[in-house]
Amino acid sequence: MSKLDAKIPLGPIADKWTNHKNNINLVNPANKRAIDVIVIGTGLAGGSAAASLAELGYNVKAFAYQDSPRRAHSIAAQGGINAAKNYQNDGDSVYRLFYDTVKGGDYRSREANVYRLAEVSGNIIDQCVAQGVPFAREYGGLLDNRSFGGVLVSRTFYARGQTGQQLLLGAYSALSRQIGKGKVAMYNRHEMLDVVKIDGKARGIIARNLITGEIERHSAHAVVIASGGYGNVFYLSTNAMGCNATAAWKAHKRGAFFANPCFTQIHPTCIPVSGDHQSKLTLMSESLRNDGRIWVPKNIEDAQAIQKGKLNPATIAEENRDYFLERRYPAFGNLVPRDVASRAAKERCDAGYGVNATGQAVYLDFAASFVRYGKEQAHVHGHDSNNMELVIKLGKKVIEEKYGNLFQMYEKIVDANPYETPMMIYPAVHYTMGGVWVDYNLETTVPNLYVLGEANFSDHGANRLGASALMQGLADGYFVLPYTIGDSLSKDIRTGKIPTDGPEFEQAEKEIKEKISFFMNNKGTKSVDHFHKILGKIMWDKVGMARNAEGLTEAIAEIKALREAFYKDVFVPGSSDNMNPELEKALRVSDFLELGELFAMDALDRNESCGGHFREEYQTPEGEALRDDENFKYVSAWEYKGEIADSVLHKEELKFEFIELKQRSYK
């Protein structure tokens, strides 16, 4: 075990980033033209990074497994993006955003990185406005803000319920400009299958052309991975079905430490599971909790009647409804952080108060907002505010303007009108706070290998606050990596082009081809999805919202056995020399079967509860997470040693010099 050096600059926290930029090495414009950079993933983090690096003069190769960067999963982030601009004049500041993020992450994030994130947040909004992102505006023309969970101010900029899509289009426009200028070579429908190291440094990748099946070698002076998170290790999650961990996991197996894999976020506001036929779950934006109230019946008999379809929830009197978040957390109410809201919903459902046929759902009800907004509109337009039919009609129009596309999506999926009956929601796997370990420069333990956005671990601790994913992705891509990557690349101005015919590329390609050949020739009888679903059930049941030592120990053994069964009995149809989605899935699931074991090991090692990691043995009498700062105030960074069970734990001690370390409370 070793102590990790995060290369955090010295000095006051407000000066660290500025001083760091003033002192790191740079590459002059003429030399940048001789340096190649590979970027894996073209969502917000990867797309903004590729565009920014190309704008600076580097030669960029960008890779996406989708048919276009526009299809990156960043579009699914609906509710907004945080920035400390204090447009609402409600007391926000860079420090308060920093504080809320560290507290929301249950004091398991690195202070210096989080402060930098808050510091550059305002620049992100300016950048996106300049790109034409259509943020919502107030009547006076200023950008509008709404609130999200875990904070007491309104700092979330939004474009209806399509914020991620609009921001991605902004980044894509910047990327397209560089593609048009020839500074970015775009490789759509390509998947990275390995990192190639030469003399210890990342110098390229092995990729598969998903259309032709061809295995390709690509070299560069640095490799940047921005491939998203690993939530699909649970099979059912809010992630797109194609989202995977392969790029990050291959980096890990080539020497990049993997940090905090057990810190995985369960989002409280998702459409409940409807049956075994489902391949993914659908997120309903956290922004809905601004105006929706979460409740279940107070009386168990009412809940049971609803589960059997015998009772309309609209007929339940107000005094017979349990607004459990407002009851348990009066200061924050329905806007408590995601981990807190998720556990509270699970507790009510486990107690028998769930409101759908499976008993695994709670209500998100907008009736009160219809009245509140409707009365306001009635006053504005001089109507009778006691005419409840008119008031509700006006209120529904306001909600439609704010969330119309989300309500429409819900109705299409559930076949129920959320304007007439409350939405049903339940927690689901959403975002991964763990990921590849990086230092302050976003560089991994492998020199010249960088990881951005959700694929790294650095900013969110044990729980990500809502509307911070878009913020981190764009901060890393636009405002951090373009500065820090030069520190390493300044040593490569005389390196010259990296050849792809060396033994390192040959060996990496050989290993990939052998693995593909194995899958294509294996005489199994079960589909890839068969094994992925079993893995997902193990993960959800024993490594999900609540964990304990017994279940985690069982999960580790079961995942090992499942991995052995997978290699013995998986069947992959088709051929490897053309498009073959089943082969793509086989390669990805083989990585999940390793990652899942490390995930459970990490959860078993961390004998505390914090954020998205909830060990049943470690909770307060009120059922809240109980941290152990004396023994677990560190980042768990795992080193691969050939077998998952042999992985070595390294610790980065976390220091809290600018925020008082204390138990979280949202009461």
XYZ file of C-alpha atoms in Angstrom:
667
model
C 0.000 0.000 0.000
C 1.301 3.444 -0.857
C 0.269 7.045 -0.367
C -0.861 8.677 -3.597
C 0.419 12.069 -4.674
C -2.460 14.110 -6.083
C -0.104 16.991 -6.979
C -2.364 19.496 -5.247
C -0.839 22.992 -5.335
C 0.109 24.709 -2.093
C -1.441 27.932 -0.830
C -4.930 29.259 -0.075
C -7.646 27.313 -1.831
C -8.887 30.353 -3.765
C -5.399 30.793 -5.255
C -4.453 27.175 -5.997
C -5.756 26.980 -9.567
C -4.442 30.386 -10.616
C -1.002 29.712 -9.139
C -0.944 26.253 -10.698
C -1.712 27.624 -14.160
C 1.025 30.194 -13.697
C 3.646 27.573 -12.887
C 2.973 24.494 -15.026
C 4.819 23.890 -18.274
C 3.323 25.023 -21.580
C 3.704 24.045 -25.236
C 4.128 26.887 -27.670
C 1.735 27.142 -30.655
C 4.286 25.976 -33.235
C 5.125 22.854 -31.230
C 1.472 21.977 -30.663
C 1.159 21.341 -34.392
C 3.589 18.434 -33.994
C 1.723 16.753 -31.122
C -1.114 14.242 -31.475
C -3.818 13.603 -28.877
C -6.421 10.832 -28.884
C -9.784 11.537 -27.222
C -12.084 8.614 -26.389
C -15.729 9.651 -26.123
C -17.388 12.744 -27.555
C -20.002 13.618 -24.960
C -19.716 16.857 -23.042
C -16.323 16.080 -21.506
C -14.786 14.462 -24.585
C -16.392 16.745 -27.151
C -15.391 19.926 -25.334
C -11.876 18.580 -24.747
C -11.382 17.577 -28.395
C -12.670 20.939 -29.629
C -10.549 22.906 -27.140
C -7.343 20.954 -27.791
C -7.792 21.337 -31.541
C -8.468 25.053 -31.140
C -5.167 25.312 -29.285
C -3.371 23.683 -32.212
C -2.978 20.032 -31.249
C -3.789 17.311 -33.781
C -6.749 15.418 -32.353
C -8.244 12.026 -33.123
C -11.696 11.643 -31.558
C -13.446 8.296 -31.190
C -17.136 7.533 -30.557
C -18.926 4.202 -30.694
C -22.127 5.994 -31.728
C -22.854 7.000 -35.309
C -22.481 10.671 -34.324
C -21.159 12.640 -31.342
C -24.665 14.071 -31.063
C -25.839 10.717 -29.715
C -23.561 10.753 -26.658
C -25.375 9.974 -23.430
C -24.823 13.521 -22.152
C -28.146 14.339 -23.814
C -29.907 12.398 -21.065
C -28.966 14.946 -18.371
C -32.232 16.839 -18.405
C -32.549 19.184 -15.469
C -29.726 21.690 -15.656
C -26.153 22.738 -14.960
C -24.874 24.391 -11.794
C -22.875 27.620 -11.717
C -22.164 30.106 -8.942
C -23.317 33.316 -10.608
C -25.823 34.363 -7.897
C -28.286 35.649 -10.489
C -31.106 35.144 -7.983
C -29.301 37.303 -5.411
C -30.029 34.635 -2.803
C -26.563 34.390 -1.288
C -24.787 32.046 -3.689
C -21.025 32.232 -4.196
C -18.099 30.148 -5.405
C -17.442 29.142 -1.806
C -21.056 28.096 -1.229
C -21.055 25.940 -4.374
C -17.762 24.436 -3.183
C -19.219 23.813 0.281
C -22.470 22.295 -0.992
C -20.565 19.945 -3.307
C -18.190 18.710 -0.604
C -21.033 18.306 1.898
C -23.273 16.674 -0.713
C -20.454 14.223 -1.463
C -20.421 13.319 2.237
C -16.880 14.640 2.705
C -15.247 12.065 0.461
C -14.101 14.381 -2.342
C -10.852 16.256 -2.845
C -11.195 19.879 -1.718
C -8.854 21.394 -4.303
C -10.603 19.797 -7.278
C -14.046 20.773 -6.042
C -13.071 24.388 -5.450
C -11.627 24.579 -8.966
C -14.878 23.154 -10.327
C -16.870 25.854 -8.531
C -14.382 28.516 -9.603
C -14.705 27.821 -13.338
C -18.458 27.156 -13.247
C -19.357 30.718 -14.254
C -17.073 30.528 -17.277
C -18.996 27.492 -18.494
C -22.266 29.418 -18.644
C -20.613 32.296 -20.524
C -19.092 29.827 -22.987
C -22.398 28.054 -23.600
C -24.377 31.281 -24.004
C -21.824 32.391 -26.598
C -22.423 29.107 -28.416
C -26.140 29.827 -28.532
C -27.371 27.369 -25.906
C -31.020 28.443 -25.315
C -31.065 28.662 -21.535
C -34.372 29.664 -19.978
C -34.652 33.373 -19.206
C -36.630 35.484 -16.782
C -39.025 38.231 -17.832
C -36.198 40.804 -17.658
C -33.934 38.849 -20.014
C -31.492 37.429 -17.465
C -30.865 33.701 -17.401
C -33.277 31.902 -15.098
C -32.243 29.549 -12.294
C -33.943 26.799 -10.368
C -32.942 24.811 -7.311
C -31.775 21.223 -7.080
C -31.339 18.768 -4.215
C -28.884 19.389 -1.403
C -28.708 23.188 -1.657
C -30.556 26.208 -0.294
C -30.040 28.514 -3.293
C -31.111 28.576 -6.937
C -28.025 28.080 -9.111
C -29.132 25.635 -11.780
C -29.261 26.978 -15.358
C -31.588 25.001 -17.604
C -33.204 24.675 -21.012
C -36.612 23.179 -20.152
C -35.963 19.466 -19.608
C -33.413 19.253 -22.437
C -30.352 20.875 -20.891
C -27.908 18.073 -21.641
C -29.001 17.903 -25.262
C -28.653 21.651 -25.770
C -25.226 21.767 -24.120
C -24.095 18.808 -26.207
C -25.173 20.586 -29.372
C -23.037 23.547 -28.277
C -19.998 21.320 -27.733
C -20.743 19.479 -30.973
C -20.781 22.758 -32.899
C -17.343 23.596 -31.515
C -16.138 20.078 -32.370
C -17.634 20.232 -35.866
C -15.788 23.487 -36.534
C -12.500 21.767 -35.788
C -13.447 18.714 -37.858
C -14.176 21.073 -40.738
C -10.766 22.703 -40.332
C -9.030 19.327 -40.361
C -7.723 19.662 -36.796
C -9.929 16.821 -35.521
C -10.107 13.463 -37.278
C -13.470 12.011 -36.225
C -13.836 8.234 -35.953
C -17.526 7.419 -35.508
C -18.608 3.817 -34.848
C -15.211 2.939 -33.394
C -14.668 1.389 -29.977
C -11.437 1.556 -28.025
C -10.448 -1.912 -26.829
C -7.032 -1.265 -25.271
C -4.470 1.346 -24.317
C -0.964 0.958 -25.710
C 1.978 1.953 -23.505
C 5.505 2.562 -24.761
C 8.251 3.073 -22.189
C 5.591 3.380 -19.519
C 3.653 6.177 -21.217
C 0.260 6.008 -22.945
C 1.059 6.280 -26.653
C -2.033 5.028 -28.439
C -4.981 2.689 -28.579
C -6.306 -0.393 -30.285
C -9.793 0.241 -31.696
C -12.373 -1.824 -33.521
C -14.285 -0.417 -36.469
C -17.821 -1.439 -35.500
C -19.013 -1.397 -39.123
C -16.296 -3.503 -40.758
C -14.921 -5.327 -37.727
C -11.404 -4.198 -38.609
C -8.919 -3.884 -35.726
C -7.003 -0.610 -35.989
C -3.898 0.881 -34.393
C -3.836 4.579 -33.547
C -0.885 6.365 -31.979
C -0.605 9.692 -30.170
C 1.524 11.480 -27.623
C -1.311 11.376 -25.089
C -4.620 9.567 -24.642
C -7.669 11.233 -23.081
C -10.555 9.026 -21.921
C -13.972 10.637 -21.467
C -16.193 7.603 -21.899
C -18.701 8.029 -19.077
C -19.559 5.825 -16.126
C -20.096 2.156 -15.344
C -23.719 2.160 -14.118
C -24.662 -0.603 -16.566
C -22.783 -3.089 -14.401
C -26.253 -3.274 -12.770
C -27.824 -4.103 -16.180
C -30.877 -1.974 -15.380
C -29.936 1.675 -14.994
C -30.821 5.064 -16.412
C -27.843 4.813 -18.767
C -28.292 4.114 -22.458
C -27.869 0.424 -23.236
C -24.617 1.084 -25.073
C -22.947 2.824 -22.134
C -20.049 0.716 -20.912
C -16.854 0.709 -18.871
C -14.457 -0.776 -21.414
C -12.228 2.242 -22.094
C -11.770 3.070 -18.413
C -11.392 -0.576 -17.454
C -8.733 -1.244 -20.095
C -6.855 1.787 -18.792
C -7.095 0.252 -15.321
C -5.687 -3.073 -16.521
C -2.789 -1.198 -18.125
C -1.800 0.392 -14.826
C -4.248 3.236 -14.102
C -5.595 2.930 -10.567
C -9.385 2.630 -10.222
C -10.848 4.689 -7.388
C -13.927 4.313 -5.184
C -15.882 1.897 -7.419
C -18.496 1.400 -4.663
C -19.545 5.083 -4.801
C -22.487 4.715 -7.159
C -25.500 6.986 -7.171
C -29.058 5.771 -6.959
C -31.333 8.460 -8.409
C -34.672 8.831 -6.587
C -36.711 10.139 -9.515
C -36.971 7.330 -12.071
C -39.869 5.495 -13.683
C -40.304 2.237 -11.731
C -39.431 -1.181 -13.127
C -42.385 -2.724 -14.948
C -41.102 -6.248 -15.598
C -38.280 -8.618 -16.573
C -38.578 -7.551 -20.221
C -36.929 -4.170 -19.588
C -33.424 -3.413 -20.807
C -33.086 0.035 -19.218
C -34.819 2.471 -16.896
C -35.883 6.042 -17.552
C -34.815 9.030 -15.508
C -37.310 11.752 -14.666
C -35.271 14.885 -14.021
C -34.529 15.886 -10.449
C -35.747 19.352 -11.417
C -39.269 17.945 -11.029
C -38.695 17.868 -7.278
C -38.763 21.670 -7.321
C -42.503 21.578 -7.915
C -43.557 18.002 -7.196
C -44.218 16.730 -3.671
C -43.258 13.148 -2.842
C -45.691 11.090 -0.779
C -47.172 7.718 0.061
C -50.407 6.930 1.909
C -50.241 7.197 5.697
C -52.500 4.185 6.093
C -51.195 0.796 5.021
C -54.741 -0.178 3.952
C -54.790 2.655 1.417
C -51.422 1.577 0.030
C -52.608 -2.015 -0.331
C -55.775 -0.874 -2.095
C -53.727 1.215 -4.552
C -51.418 -1.757 -5.213
C -54.468 -3.842 -6.135
C -55.855 -1.094 -8.382
C -58.889 -0.510 -6.165
C -58.192 3.063 -5.041
C -57.535 6.290 -6.942
C -54.764 8.243 -5.159
C -56.491 11.532 -5.956
C -59.291 10.555 -3.556
C -56.943 10.242 -0.566
C -57.413 13.244 1.720
C -54.448 15.512 2.430
C -54.311 14.493 6.098
C -53.956 10.842 5.031
C -50.851 11.469 2.895
C -47.337 11.055 4.234
C -45.020 13.625 2.639
C -42.141 11.709 4.139
C -39.252 13.861 2.883
C -40.902 17.012 4.206
C -41.581 15.199 7.476
C -38.064 13.849 7.956
C -36.041 16.749 6.520
C -37.971 19.976 7.128
C -35.112 22.322 6.124
C -34.671 20.787 2.656
C -37.904 18.863 2.183
C -38.252 17.324 -1.261
C -34.880 18.787 -2.262
C -32.643 16.649 -0.077
C -29.667 15.065 -1.919
C -30.280 12.052 -4.103
C -28.831 9.442 -1.760
C -30.987 10.666 1.140
C -34.181 10.811 -0.953
C -33.529 7.362 -2.445
C -33.040 5.645 0.891
C -36.121 7.351 2.330
C -38.258 6.107 -0.588
C -36.865 2.588 -0.225
C -37.625 2.607 3.500
C -41.292 3.515 2.897
C -41.671 0.901 0.160
C -39.948 -1.791 2.229
C -42.412 -0.978 5.009
C -45.291 -1.773 2.650
C -46.401 1.714 1.615
C -45.398 1.521 -2.073
C -48.002 2.616 -4.597
C -47.814 0.437 -7.699
C -48.561 -3.233 -8.299
C -45.077 -4.270 -7.188
C -45.089 -1.983 -4.159
C -41.883 -0.387 -5.437
C -42.967 3.179 -6.181
C -43.888 6.462 -4.496
C -45.856 9.422 -5.816
C -44.455 12.653 -7.236
C -47.480 14.928 -7.139
C -47.851 18.340 -8.834
C -51.377 19.186 -7.672
C -50.179 21.780 -5.159
C -48.020 23.444 -7.829
C -50.970 23.672 -10.213
C -52.806 25.671 -7.573
C -49.834 27.803 -6.520
C -48.851 28.795 -10.053
C -52.463 29.058 -11.152
C -53.355 31.545 -8.422
C -50.310 33.612 -9.330
C -51.308 33.664 -12.995
C -54.892 34.484 -12.130
C -53.722 37.532 -10.172
C -51.370 38.603 -12.971
C -54.124 38.449 -15.589
C -56.915 39.810 -13.402
C -58.914 36.574 -13.191
C -60.863 35.225 -10.237
C -58.299 33.383 -8.113
C -61.106 31.508 -6.332
C -62.217 29.839 -9.578
C -60.347 26.577 -8.954
C -61.100 25.100 -12.369
C -59.485 28.119 -14.045
C -56.656 28.252 -11.495
C -55.697 24.629 -12.101
C -55.869 25.102 -15.856
C -53.524 28.107 -15.637
C -51.202 26.254 -13.276
C -50.953 23.284 -15.614
C -49.870 25.627 -18.408
C -46.996 26.923 -16.256
C -45.861 23.397 -15.419
C -46.115 22.446 -19.092
C -43.822 25.318 -20.043
C -41.250 24.239 -17.453
C -41.399 20.454 -17.789
C -43.653 19.664 -20.747
C -41.292 17.281 -22.524
C -40.726 15.313 -19.309
C -44.460 14.932 -18.701
C -44.905 13.838 -22.306
C -42.126 11.254 -21.974
C -43.656 9.885 -18.774
C -47.084 9.528 -20.384
C -45.673 7.690 -23.395
C -43.806 5.198 -21.207
C -46.348 4.648 -18.428
C -49.550 5.333 -20.388
C -50.852 7.595 -17.621
C -51.433 11.347 -17.718
C -49.291 12.976 -14.975
C -51.402 16.134 -15.175
C -54.366 14.100 -13.904
C -52.774 11.474 -11.633
C -49.482 11.745 -9.718
C -46.316 10.417 -11.312
C -44.950 7.200 -9.876
C -41.213 7.141 -9.241
C -38.649 4.836 -7.636
C -34.861 4.940 -7.209
C -32.605 3.490 -9.913
C -28.887 3.306 -10.656
C -27.859 6.526 -12.344
C -24.342 7.978 -11.980
C -21.005 6.608 -10.847
C -18.870 8.782 -8.590
C -16.063 6.237 -8.683
C -13.802 5.909 -11.702
C -10.200 6.071 -12.803
C -8.002 7.837 -10.244
C -6.544 11.122 -11.483
C -4.380 13.796 -9.927
C -5.019 17.555 -9.942
C -3.951 17.644 -13.617
C -6.530 14.924 -14.471
C -3.624 12.577 -15.247
C -3.801 8.937 -14.155
C -1.034 6.833 -12.624
C -0.029 6.084 -16.232
C 1.878 9.096 -17.628
C 0.216 10.831 -20.605
C -3.104 9.097 -19.892
C -5.871 11.491 -18.820
C -9.446 10.799 -17.761
C -12.288 13.346 -17.734
C -15.908 13.642 -16.648
C -17.820 10.730 -15.175
C -15.041 8.330 -16.159
C -12.804 9.768 -13.409
C -13.487 9.882 -9.682
C -12.332 13.332 -8.723
C -15.078 15.805 -7.856
C -18.191 14.305 -6.329
C -17.062 12.181 -3.397
C -19.641 9.611 -2.345
C -22.678 11.355 -3.858
C -23.097 13.752 -6.786
C -25.366 16.718 -6.314
C -27.921 17.182 -9.072
C -26.901 19.341 -12.066
C -23.196 18.831 -11.344
C -22.457 16.181 -13.996
C -22.742 18.639 -16.869
C -20.707 21.123 -14.865
C -17.846 18.697 -14.297
C -17.785 17.400 -17.871
C -17.566 20.883 -19.392
C -15.170 22.174 -16.726
C -12.763 19.294 -17.408
C -13.003 19.624 -21.183
C -13.092 23.390 -21.677
C -11.229 24.848 -18.714
C -8.970 22.280 -17.000
C -7.416 19.755 -19.392
C -6.417 22.331 -22.054
C -4.132 23.893 -19.421
C -2.877 20.814 -17.575
C -2.133 18.503 -20.517
C 0.652 20.801 -21.641
C 2.616 20.001 -18.484
C 3.310 16.475 -19.783
C 3.262 17.213 -23.504
C 5.962 19.869 -23.089
C 8.354 16.908 -22.798
C 7.244 15.555 -26.191
C 8.012 18.437 -28.526
C 11.013 16.505 -29.913
C 9.491 13.030 -29.725
C 8.189 12.982 -33.283
C 5.417 10.831 -34.685
C 4.715 7.675 -32.672
C 5.023 4.633 -34.977
C 2.350 1.926 -34.767
C 4.502 -0.968 -36.001
C 6.400 -1.503 -32.749
C 6.134 -4.568 -30.482
C 3.824 -2.812 -28.015
C 1.147 -2.220 -30.651
C 1.626 -5.704 -32.097
C 1.198 -7.364 -28.699
C -1.886 -5.318 -27.767
C -3.523 -6.047 -31.120
C -2.693 -9.745 -30.790
C -4.356 -9.947 -27.380
C -7.511 -8.242 -28.650
C -7.758 -10.511 -31.691
C -7.307 -13.584 -29.499
C -10.134 -12.488 -27.208
C -12.433 -11.792 -30.153
C -11.531 -15.158 -31.660
C -12.365 -16.861 -28.373
C -15.858 -15.365 -28.279
C -16.548 -16.159 -31.926
C -15.471 -19.798 -31.519
C -16.867 -20.528 -28.075
C -19.485 -23.285 -28.250
C -21.749 -21.951 -25.541
C -25.519 -22.030 -25.262
C -26.406 -18.803 -23.422
C -26.654 -15.253 -24.752
C -24.564 -12.371 -23.464
C -27.709 -10.746 -22.026
C -28.382 -13.895 -19.991
C -25.177 -13.381 -18.034
C -25.501 -9.594 -17.893
C -28.965 -9.873 -16.310
C -27.708 -12.305 -13.678
C -24.810 -9.977 -12.877
C -27.223 -7.062 -12.609
C -29.459 -8.943 -10.170
C -26.500 -9.873 -7.975
C -25.327 -6.274 -7.992
C -28.761 -4.765 -7.241
C -29.703 -7.295 -4.552
C -26.382 -7.394 -2.707
C -24.345 -4.357 -3.800
C -27.166 -1.896 -4.452
C -28.966 0.700 -2.332
C -28.113 -1.080 0.922
C -25.203 -3.428 1.525
C -23.890 -5.612 4.326
C -20.805 -7.739 4.856
C -22.610 -11.036 4.392
C -24.248 -9.999 1.121
C -21.059 -8.459 -0.262
C -19.057 -11.587 0.536
C -21.692 -13.671 -1.249
C -21.704 -11.277 -4.205
C -17.933 -11.560 -4.678
C -18.142 -15.356 -4.781
C -21.199 -15.331 -7.058
C -19.619 -12.894 -9.533
C -16.486 -15.039 -9.731
C -18.592 -18.113 -10.447
C -20.675 -16.209 -12.988
C -17.535 -15.043 -14.778
C -16.336 -18.637 -15.076
C -19.737 -19.702 -16.399
C -19.715 -16.820 -18.870
C -16.465 -17.905 -20.490
C -17.595 -21.528 -20.599
C -21.124 -21.098 -21.890
C -21.531 -17.753 -23.681
C -22.606 -17.898 -27.300
C -21.880 -15.037 -29.703
C -23.584 -15.389 -33.101
C -22.432 -13.867 -36.390
C -18.878 -13.080 -37.389
C -16.180 -10.658 -36.284
C -15.443 -9.133 -39.692
C -18.588 -7.007 -39.924
C -21.119 -5.282 -37.682
C -21.891 -7.534 -34.716
C -23.639 -5.951 -31.706
C -23.540 -9.242 -29.791
C -19.745 -9.294 -30.015
C -19.654 -5.691 -28.800
C -21.796 -6.684 -25.810
C -19.668 -9.748 -25.057
C -16.511 -7.650 -24.842
C -18.238 -5.078 -22.621
C -19.878 -7.613 -20.304
C -16.548 -9.397 -19.854
C -15.274 -6.120 -18.392
C -18.367 -5.650 -16.217
C -17.841 -9.129 -14.770
C -14.434 -8.017 -13.514
C -15.490 -4.521 -12.472
C -18.447 -5.908 -10.515
C -16.129 -7.982 -8.348
C -13.861 -5.023 -7.599
C -16.967 -2.928 -6.875
C -18.113 -5.429 -4.234
C -14.593 -5.720 -2.788
C -14.396 -1.961 -2.400
C -17.802 -1.848 -0.693
C -16.767 -4.655 1.663
C -13.502 -2.911 2.527
C -15.183 0.400 3.425
C -16.697 -0.224 6.863
C -18.772 2.932 7.008
C -21.769 4.501 5.317
C -21.339 7.655 3.270
C -23.315 9.101 0.379
C -24.180 6.441 -2.176
C -22.356 3.765 -0.166
C -24.740 2.565 2.542
C -23.629 -0.297 4.767
C -26.515 -1.497 6.922
C -24.135 -2.140 9.817
C -23.154 1.533 9.937
C -26.155 3.833 10.399
C -27.509 6.187 13.012
C -30.568 5.268 15.124
C -32.604 7.413 12.666
C -31.385 5.337 9.725
C -28.962 7.933 8.330
C -25.478 7.209 6.954
C -22.789 6.932 9.647
C -19.338 7.924 8.417
C -16.096 6.841 10.052
C -13.719 9.725 9.443
C -11.046 8.330 11.716
C -10.537 5.200 9.616
C -11.951 5.902 6.146
C -11.186 9.502 5.285
C -9.416 8.495 2.098
C -9.849 7.686 -1.570
C -9.624 3.946 -2.254
C -7.458 3.518 -5.354
C -7.081 -0.060 -6.580
C -4.145 -1.363 -8.597
C -4.710 -4.270 -10.984
C -2.445 -7.283 -10.417
C -3.659 -9.853 -12.919
C -6.598 -11.176 -10.880
C -9.299 -9.008 -9.323
C -8.917 -10.762 -5.986
C -5.226 -9.780 -5.956
C -5.882 -6.073 -6.500
C -3.816 -3.846 -4.221
C -5.429 -0.978 -2.320
C -3.663 2.387 -2.305
C -4.956 5.276 -0.223
C -5.078 8.980 -0.951
C -5.646 10.647 2.385
C -8.243 13.412 2.206
C -7.486 16.664 4.011
C -10.179 19.149 4.927
C -8.468 22.456 5.548
C -11.160 24.858 4.333
C -14.398 23.069 5.291
C -15.246 21.724 8.724
C -15.609 17.964 8.691
C -18.934 17.053 10.314
C -21.870 14.695 10.036
C -24.269 15.675 7.245
C -27.675 16.945 8.247
C -30.523 18.112 6.024
C -33.095 18.306 8.794
